Amino acid sequence: MSAKNMKRILVTGATGQIGSELTMELRKKGHKDSVIAAGHKKKPSDKLSESGPFEYVDTTDRENISKVVKKYDVDTIYHLAAVLSAIGEENPQLAWHVNMDGLYNVLEVAREHKLARVFWPSSIAVFGLKASRVNTPQDSVLIPRTVYGVTKVAGELLCNYYHGRFGLDVRSVRYPGIISSETPPGGGTTDYAVEIFYEAIRRNHYVCFVKEDTVLPMMYMPDCMKAAIDLMEADASKISHRTSYNVNAMSFSAGELAREIQKYIPSFRCEYKPDFRQKIADSWPMSIDDFVARKEWGWKPSYDLTSMTKDMIEKLSERFAKNMV
Ligand code: AKB
């Protein structure tokens, strides 16, 4: 790729669960200096700060985003900075401020500077009790119970508006719970599906905050990154949904996950003590129908419960052995 045509990408939320790995993946795919990682308060890992540019950016401050976009001549933003569902329920005002003002600022900066493309993740949290919980269709009733879900529905509509009104090429997927071994998630309802691996390896014991038979849709990090990158690289003519796409990978209960882990760590024991997050989980789909994403831009995940668990145990065990956790 010539230097002139090279994309200059800004990743907000780059110290978070998805951002930390997606930044490295994008750097691997292109010139490392053309992917600018942006975090807010958290110190970046050495890997992140040594492999390319890093900036502190508060996405609730539009001028702050604008400055970085100008400094690096950014033409693409992956806007991942967000407050997740459980923290959102503890502090709804913060969730609204960070999620809505942050997205609005990113869209405004993208409009003003005529950026080529924006990626913004929505979530299965857009669905509520009025949507069918099994194979939830792409076009369903969206009446979420959480403020996080409310910000995701409003965000989807705002993205769709910016596309229709200003021609901004904004793209989005509705992520399920994301499972990964590099950076733990912070403050989501699906966090148990990551914590369980850390505690199984560290202590052979985990107290799970949802019931054993709670089923939710999940996705492994390589597929999570693939969904974002494939959608961003798809020809614009293939994309008919400018709200957000359902993307499915796997669905399992907390008990099924514990039993899969026991195949590698037979002494592992999981207890179930549901807390306020159970109610959130019970309002979300158990599985989602992603027919539209598969048809329009060729979405196809690679990992299921078996292959994800094997890879997670291997990767995390290695990180524990090297004292990297
Ligand atoms: C959360 O649990 O809040 C997130 C999500 C499903 O969007 N992981």
mmCIF file of N, CA, C and O in Angstrom, residues 234-235 237-242 245 290-299:
data_model
loop_
_atom_site.group_PDB
_atom_site.id
_atom_site.type_symbol
_atom_site.label_atom_id
_atom_site.label_comp_id
_atom_site.label_asym_id
_atom_site.label_seq_id
_atom_site.Cartn_x
_atom_site.Cartn_y
_atom_site.Cartn_z
ATOM 1 N N ALA A 234 -15.562 -4.403 3.996
ATOM 2 C CA ALA A 234 -16.573 -4.796 2.997
ATOM 3 C C ALA A 234 -16.900 -3.634 2.067
ATOM 4 O O ALA A 234 -16.837 -2.469 2.471
ATOM 5 N N ASP A 235 -17.246 -3.978 0.841
ATOM 6 C CA ASP A 235 -17.654 -2.966 -0.122
ATOM 7 C C ASP A 235 -18.941 -2.287 0.392
ATOM 8 O O ASP A 235 -19.869 -2.968 0.819
ATOM 9 N N SER A 237 -21.373 -1.099 -1.020
ATOM 10 C CA SER A 237 -22.619 -1.476 -1.704
ATOM 11 C C SER A 237 -23.278 -2.699 -1.054
ATOM 12 O O SER A 237 -24.459 -2.969 -1.259
ATOM 13 N N LYS A 238 -22.491 -3.452 -0.249
ATOM 14 C CA LYS A 238 -23.033 -4.671 0.377
ATOM 15 C C LYS A 238 -23.746 -4.371 1.705
ATOM 16 O O LYS A 238 -24.354 -5.244 2.303
ATOM 17 N N ILE A 239 -23.581 -3.139 2.189
ATOM 18 C CA ILE A 239 -24.065 -2.850 3.546
ATOM 19 C C ILE A 239 -25.389 -2.100 3.519
ATOM 20 O O ILE A 239 -25.429 -0.913 3.224
ATOM 21 N N SER A 240 -26.458 -2.825 3.835
ATOM 22 C CA SER A 240 -27.771 -2.175 3.785
ATOM 23 C C SER A 240 -28.225 -1.725 5.172
ATOM 24 O O SER A 240 -29.144 -0.941 5.291
ATOM 25 N N HIS A 241 -27.593 -2.261 6.226
ATOM 26 C CA HIS A 241 -28.003 -1.885 7.593
ATOM 27 C C HIS A 241 -27.006 -0.902 8.182
ATOM 28 O O HIS A 241 -25.829 -1.253 8.372
ATOM 29 N N ARG A 242 -27.461 0.295 8.482
ATOM 30 C CA ARG A 242 -26.570 1.306 9.067
ATOM 31 C C ARG A 242 -26.908 1.531 10.535
ATOM 32 O O ARG A 242 -26.404 2.457 11.158
ATOM 33 N N TYR A 245 -25.480 -4.743 12.852
ATOM 34 C CA TYR A 245 -25.738 -6.124 12.439
ATOM 35 C C TYR A 245 -25.678 -7.101 13.617
ATOM 36 O O TYR A 245 -24.720 -7.058 14.406
ATOM 37 N N ASP A 290 -28.049 -14.297 12.761
ATOM 38 C CA ASP A 290 -27.177 -13.358 12.044
ATOM 39 C C ASP A 290 -27.203 -13.598 10.534
ATOM 40 O O ASP A 290 -26.240 -13.305 9.827
ATOM 41 N N PHE A 291 -28.338 -14.114 10.063
ATOM 42 C CA PHE A 291 -28.496 -14.425 8.638
ATOM 43 C C PHE A 291 -28.137 -13.220 7.752
ATOM 44 O O PHE A 291 -27.465 -13.359 6.728
ATOM 45 N N VAL A 292 -28.547 -12.026 8.158
ATOM 46 C CA VAL A 292 -28.350 -10.840 7.312
ATOM 47 C C VAL A 292 -26.859 -10.521 7.169
ATOM 48 O O VAL A 292 -26.369 -10.266 6.066
ATOM 49 N N ALA A 293 -26.102 -10.580 8.278
ATOM 50 C CA ALA A 293 -24.653 -10.304 8.217
ATOM 51 C C ALA A 293 -23.951 -11.347 7.353
ATOM 52 O O ALA A 293 -23.036 -11.034 6.592
ATOM 53 N N ARG A 294 -24.368 -12.607 7.477
ATOM 54 C CA ARG A 294 -23.756 -13.675 6.672
ATOM 55 C C ARG A 294 -24.016 -13.433 5.186
ATOM 56 O O ARG A 294 -23.133 -13.585 4.355
ATOM 57 N N LYS A 295 -25.245 -13.048 4.877
ATOM 58 C CA LYS A 295 -25.640 -12.863 3.474
ATOM 59 C C LYS A 295 -25.000 -11.608 2.874
ATOM 60 O O LYS A 295 -24.478 -11.633 1.769
ATOM 61 N N GLU A 296 -25.017 -10.517 3.622
ATOM 62 C CA GLU A 296 -24.590 -9.242 3.015
ATOM 63 C C GLU A 296 -23.077 -9.067 2.927
ATOM 64 O O GLU A 296 -22.567 -8.583 1.944
ATOM 65 N N TRP A 297 -22.347 -9.400 3.994
ATOM 66 C CA TRP A 297 -20.894 -9.162 3.927
ATOM 67 C C TRP A 297 -20.070 -10.379 4.341
ATOM 68 O O TRP A 297 -18.877 -10.275 4.600
ATOM 69 N N GLY A 298 -20.738 -11.556 4.290
ATOM 70 C CA GLY A 298 -20.009 -12.822 4.427
ATOM 71 C C GLY A 298 -19.534 -13.164 5.822
ATOM 72 O O GLY A 298 -18.566 -13.927 5.988
ATOM 73 N N TRP A 299 -20.233 -12.678 6.873
ATOM 74 C CA TRP A 299 -19.817 -12.989 8.251
ATOM 75 C C TRP A 299 -19.837 -14.489 8.514
ATOM 76 O O TRP A 299 -20.794 -15.179 8.169
#
